[in-house]
């Protein structure tokens, strides 16, 4: 979620406008995925089945943009301290906002686990403190306030930011120093590991929707997702040569939507088929879409406006939508029987619109002003 979750550009370099827009499209598709998650009994029967793979797309974007923005600056003015300052200022204000909104959402629900168990307020505060500093919750401990074994039970998507931070640290300390050949070897090795993970069904459902918990193989899967996607993005930033592509934004957006809405493949008896599908998406199709997006240009005002708006809200949208999603799930499941989609869809639309509005408000009145102040205080001070 990056970058997205985030992708901060160098102040002195032009944006890849289409990549900004595609990041926003992927964030919207994540919300749609989470909406339909409320009506599924398992990943096997969920509509909009592969939306969690937006995170892999985000990691590729993050690697590509970070390589583009920073690779050549290490030879001149950029230091480790300066890099980490920039990344913290870019990412962490919204981490804090997401944690606070998640805590408020949880308290509105009554501070109970999904099974109805009451949670002491002190445990909510501990979970909030951990999320504020992006420290994962150990499954089964008191801070696991929802009882789902999530790393961040107050704002689930924060797990991808945890891995984003790891990717940034590895880049600054080691990967940026790799030759292009060494980086290619890393990408190939990570691709093999990721494909093996998906096809061998280490997730339990033949998918790559892992990384959000510390149980079983989740951390391993999350690390493999990060290492391939982030590294291939970095590699592409080094070897990228644009090609002329008309309508790249709309083509790539449509492809993402189709890929995410494909039903679970293979069924319970042949889970490896679904793992193969998602591996192909992550390893082959997503990098190609980023390449196309970076090659394309906004040739009309509508596309330019859409890309700018979606790019601006993409990171806040990814971070703040899930507290609203918790409230949606709470309403959906609060009765004796789950409310069906045929009755819930108007509320689902309200949740999507409210998420976009909340993201914009957070961006406009919190994220931008705070990042400007922090940059003037810690980066641009004279």
XYZ file of C-alpha atoms in Angstrom:
382
model
C 0.000 0.000 0.000
C 3.443 2.263 -1.983
C 4.353 3.298 -2.041
C 1.341 1.753 -1.041
C 1.262 1.628 -0.528
C 3.318 5.002 -1.207
C 5.525 6.328 -3.882
C 7.212 9.589 -3.110
C 8.865 11.322 -6.011
C 11.950 13.426 -5.898
C 11.125 17.104 -5.661
C 13.372 17.852 -8.611
C 12.051 15.234 -11.026
C 8.796 15.067 -12.958
C 6.085 12.637 -11.922
C 5.029 9.633 -13.894
C 1.432 10.845 -14.000
C -0.025 7.587 -15.235
C 1.641 5.616 -12.465
C 0.115 8.033 -9.981
C -3.277 7.336 -11.484
C -2.797 3.575 -11.559
C -1.830 3.616 -7.898
C -5.159 5.290 -7.194
C -7.059 2.793 -9.341
C -5.459 -0.077 -7.423
C -6.407 1.563 -4.112
C -10.036 1.805 -5.239
C -9.970 -1.845 -6.285
C -8.671 -2.764 -2.823
C -11.756 -1.141 -1.302
C -13.995 -3.130 -3.644
C -12.182 -6.302 -2.645
C -12.697 -5.551 1.047
C -16.380 -4.789 0.466
C -16.960 -8.207 -1.070
C -14.845 -9.842 1.620
C -17.736 -9.154 3.979
C -20.024 -11.483 2.013
C -17.641 -14.428 1.543
C -17.279 -17.504 3.726
C -13.721 -18.120 2.501
C -11.381 -17.007 -0.315
C -12.789 -19.857 -2.385
C -16.199 -18.224 -2.865
C -15.394 -14.521 -2.755
C -16.323 -12.227 -5.602
C -13.627 -9.729 -6.563
C -11.313 -12.474 -5.473
C -7.748 -11.266 -6.084
C -7.923 -7.677 -4.845
C -5.269 -8.249 -2.186
C -2.750 -8.501 -5.005
C -2.924 -4.739 -5.340
C -0.219 -4.805 -2.662
C 2.153 -6.583 -5.061
C 1.384 -3.910 -7.638
C 2.046 -1.211 -5.028
C 5.405 -2.729 -4.122
C 6.466 -2.725 -7.778
C 5.447 0.908 -8.111
C 7.332 1.740 -4.940
C 10.528 0.078 -6.113
C 10.292 1.709 -9.529
C 9.678 5.194 -8.187
C 12.220 4.990 -5.367
C 14.871 3.819 -7.805
C 13.937 6.636 -10.178
C 13.881 9.261 -7.441
C 16.925 8.323 -5.392
C 19.397 6.046 -7.198
C 21.451 8.823 -8.775
C 21.323 11.020 -5.681
C 23.427 8.708 -3.499
C 26.450 9.780 -5.541
C 25.911 13.462 -4.735
C 23.941 14.824 -1.780
C 21.834 11.978 -0.384
C 22.829 10.302 2.890
C 21.285 7.423 4.819
C 20.000 9.847 7.408
C 18.505 12.081 4.740
C 16.864 9.165 2.946
C 15.250 7.794 6.084
C 14.033 11.254 7.060
C 12.354 11.654 3.674
C 10.710 8.257 3.791
C 9.452 8.703 7.351
C 8.017 12.109 6.501
C 6.361 10.669 3.411
C 4.892 7.583 5.060
C 4.453 7.932 8.785
C 1.959 10.778 9.213
C -0.701 8.644 7.549
C 0.387 5.600 9.563
C -0.452 7.612 12.666
C -3.760 8.826 11.255
C -4.768 5.304 10.224
C -4.000 3.974 13.707
C -6.016 6.725 15.408
C -8.998 6.238 13.105
C -8.776 2.498 13.671
C -8.873 2.971 17.430
C -11.898 5.260 17.161
C -13.643 2.758 14.902
C -12.918 -0.066 17.329
C -14.290 1.888 20.285
C -17.468 2.719 18.334
C -17.935 -1.017 17.831
C -17.842 -1.461 21.592
C -14.233 -2.664 21.979
C -15.111 -6.308 21.445
C -13.484 -9.100 19.486
C -15.311 -10.593 16.523
C -16.532 -13.402 18.804
C -18.095 -10.855 21.199
C -15.440 -10.987 23.922
C -15.025 -7.649 25.684
C -11.507 -6.185 25.459
C -10.078 -4.004 28.272
C -9.388 -0.414 27.255
C -5.765 -0.810 28.321
C -5.313 -3.463 25.624
C -6.812 -1.104 23.041
C -4.277 1.543 24.088
C -1.419 -0.963 23.798
C -2.608 -2.017 20.318
C -2.807 1.665 19.366
C 0.685 2.373 20.680
C 2.115 -0.541 18.698
C 0.330 0.573 15.513
C 1.538 4.168 15.967
C 5.124 2.907 15.839
C 4.312 0.229 13.248
C 5.263 -2.558 15.641
C 3.400 -5.824 14.947
C 1.097 -7.450 17.475
C 2.012 -10.994 18.535
C -0.903 -13.351 17.756
C -2.941 -14.441 20.753
C -1.677 -11.714 23.082
C -3.909 -9.165 24.759
C -3.138 -6.575 22.084
C -4.676 -8.873 19.444
C -7.893 -7.016 20.128
C -9.965 -8.426 17.271
C -8.830 -12.000 17.792
C -7.883 -12.497 14.130
C -4.123 -12.896 14.624
C -3.531 -9.688 12.649
C -0.262 -7.812 12.940
C -2.251 -4.572 13.128
C -5.758 -5.295 14.465
C -6.766 -1.612 14.579
C -5.914 -1.012 10.919
C -5.219 -4.216 9.047
C -3.595 -2.766 5.880
C -0.740 -1.363 7.983
C 0.973 -4.730 7.512
C 1.992 -3.742 3.981
C 3.533 -0.528 5.316
C 5.540 -2.649 7.756
C 6.989 -4.469 4.750
C 7.359 -1.198 2.855
C 9.604 0.046 5.653
C 11.628 -3.155 5.443
C 11.999 -2.656 1.694
C 13.185 0.914 2.195
C 15.734 -0.170 4.809
C 17.073 -2.999 2.642
C 17.281 -0.653 -0.335
C 19.199 2.024 1.555
C 21.612 -0.345 3.272
C 22.214 -2.997 0.624
C 20.156 -3.303 -2.565
C 20.994 0.123 -4.000
C 24.623 -0.994 -4.077
C 23.867 -4.063 -6.201
C 25.005 -4.037 -9.777
C 22.257 -4.435 -12.357
C 23.366 -8.032 -12.872
C 23.242 -8.799 -9.142
C 19.831 -7.143 -8.884
C 18.610 -9.296 -11.788
C 19.754 -12.427 -9.945
C 17.869 -11.270 -6.834
C 14.718 -10.689 -8.897
C 14.927 -14.152 -10.484
C 15.529 -15.854 -7.124
C 12.669 -13.959 -5.480
C 10.362 -14.787 -8.408
C 11.152 -18.479 -8.018
C 10.484 -18.300 -4.292
C 7.221 -16.433 -4.750
C 5.939 -18.800 -7.429
C 6.886 -21.805 -5.299
C 5.023 -20.322 -2.360
C 1.857 -19.782 -4.377
C 1.828 -23.051 -6.283
C 2.715 -25.212 -3.249
C -0.226 -23.760 -1.287
C 1.667 -22.581 1.770
C -1.096 -20.022 2.334
C -3.751 -22.700 2.756
C -5.973 -21.341 -0.007
C -3.639 -21.450 -2.989
C -3.180 -17.706 -3.037
C -0.644 -14.975 -2.282
C -2.833 -13.024 0.127
C -0.328 -13.321 2.953
C 1.878 -11.067 5.051
C -0.812 -9.681 7.367
C -0.105 -12.036 10.279
C 2.800 -13.665 12.091
C 1.234 -17.133 12.113
C 2.192 -20.088 9.914
C 3.938 -19.007 6.678
C 2.498 -15.496 6.563
C 5.708 -13.626 7.273
C 7.636 -15.721 4.770
C 5.008 -15.072 2.112
C 4.934 -11.357 2.856
C 8.701 -11.149 2.611
C 8.710 -12.988 -0.730
C 6.011 -10.651 -2.070
C 8.081 -7.662 -1.023
C 11.426 -8.939 -2.271
C 10.243 -9.791 -5.741
C 7.949 -6.833 -6.351
C 10.125 -4.146 -4.794
C 13.279 -5.519 -6.449
C 11.745 -5.865 -9.904
C 10.522 -2.278 -9.610
C 14.057 -1.141 -8.805
C 15.433 -3.166 -11.699
C 12.943 -1.660 -14.136
C 13.856 1.860 -13.000
C 17.438 1.121 -14.091
C 16.723 -0.415 -17.478
C 13.490 1.370 -18.375
C 13.113 2.652 -21.924
C 9.662 4.040 -22.726
C 7.639 2.901 -25.690
C 4.852 4.851 -27.341
C 1.560 3.621 -25.905
C -1.768 5.349 -26.551
C -4.412 5.136 -23.845
C -2.031 3.365 -21.473
C -3.810 4.537 -18.319
C -7.223 3.262 -19.364
C -5.819 0.021 -20.760
C -3.850 -0.731 -17.598
C -6.784 0.231 -15.359
C -9.094 -2.131 -17.222
C -6.560 -4.970 -17.043
C -6.142 -4.507 -13.283
C -9.908 -4.567 -12.771
C -10.270 -7.760 -14.786
C -7.367 -9.516 -13.068
C -8.718 -8.712 -9.608
C -12.273 -9.858 -10.359
C -11.400 -13.290 -11.748
C -12.985 -15.943 -9.459
C -10.828 -18.264 -7.396
C -9.424 -20.826 -9.823
C -9.110 -24.572 -9.424
C -11.437 -25.016 -6.473
C -10.530 -26.731 -3.227
C -9.109 -29.776 -5.037
C -6.652 -27.959 -7.300
C -5.482 -24.952 -5.322
C -2.196 -24.876 -7.217
C -4.034 -23.453 -10.253
C -4.985 -20.350 -8.317
C -1.422 -20.069 -7.001
C -0.116 -20.292 -10.558
C -2.538 -17.606 -11.747
C -1.526 -15.176 -9.020
C 2.159 -15.924 -9.556
C 1.823 -15.074 -13.249
C 0.013 -11.857 -12.351
C 2.630 -10.775 -9.800
C 5.740 -11.877 -11.697
C 4.815 -11.119 -15.306
C 1.673 -9.042 -15.779
C 2.070 -6.427 -13.041
C 5.625 -5.445 -14.067
C 4.389 -5.160 -17.668
C 1.553 -2.868 -16.547
C 3.974 -0.643 -14.641
C 6.194 -0.507 -17.723
C 3.217 0.473 -19.889
C 2.066 3.033 -17.357
C 5.522 4.605 -17.202
C 5.661 4.681 -21.003
C 2.323 6.377 -21.509
C 1.576 10.077 -21.383
C -1.521 12.025 -20.430
C -2.599 13.534 -23.739
C -5.947 14.973 -22.642
C -7.224 17.018 -19.729
C -9.646 14.381 -18.453
C -6.977 11.698 -18.116
C -4.561 14.159 -16.537
C -7.158 15.320 -14.006
C -8.204 11.775 -13.123
C -4.605 10.627 -12.702
C -3.706 13.579 -10.507
C -6.720 13.190 -8.243
C -6.346 9.428 -7.899
C -2.608 9.711 -7.364
C -3.049 12.367 -4.683
C -5.572 10.383 -2.640
C -4.154 6.900 -3.279
C -1.997 6.566 -0.187
C -4.459 8.216 2.241
C -7.262 6.149 0.714
C -5.398 2.914 1.256
C -4.574 3.815 4.853
C -7.894 5.225 6.083
C -10.509 3.091 4.341
C -10.256 0.055 6.608
C -11.506 1.720 9.814
C -14.684 2.468 7.851
C -14.654 -1.105 6.565
C -14.597 -2.395 10.163
C -17.782 -0.432 10.840
C -19.305 -1.812 7.652
C -18.509 -5.396 8.725
C -19.879 -4.697 12.199
C -23.170 -3.525 10.715
C -23.205 -6.394 8.233
C -22.702 -9.086 10.852
C -24.413 -7.561 13.883
C -27.749 -9.321 13.447
C -28.610 -12.974 13.815
C -28.052 -13.416 10.082
C -25.571 -11.677 7.807
C -27.169 -8.990 5.650
C -27.043 -10.137 1.985
C -25.425 -8.065 -0.736
C -28.803 -7.438 -2.365
C -29.728 -5.354 0.695
C -26.289 -4.051 1.649
C -25.059 -2.622 -1.659
C -26.340 0.941 -1.042
C -24.403 1.049 2.232
C -21.364 -0.392 0.453
C -21.478 2.480 -2.032
C -21.703 4.945 0.860
C -18.624 3.327 2.414
C -16.667 3.733 -0.826
C -17.691 7.377 -1.216
C -17.039 8.104 2.459
C -13.576 6.538 2.167
C -12.718 8.795 -0.773
C -13.975 11.897 1.049
C -12.135 10.968 4.254
C -8.945 10.316 2.300
C -9.176 13.700 0.599
C -9.820 15.511 3.887
C -6.886 13.755 5.543
C -4.671 14.622 2.581
C -5.753 18.255 2.367
C -5.901 19.231 6.024
C -3.483 16.826 7.706
C -1.009 14.963 5.514
C 0.149 17.747 3.184
C 0.440 20.465 5.858
C 2.205 18.162 8.301
C 4.654 16.843 5.707
C 5.446 20.391 4.591
C 6.141 21.413 8.181
C 8.257 18.328 8.870
C 10.221 18.833 5.654
C 10.921 22.476 6.510
C 11.933 21.466 10.024
C 14.109 18.439 9.294
C 15.102 18.504 5.599
C 15.007 21.997 4.146
C 16.169 23.925 7.197
C 18.907 26.446 6.579
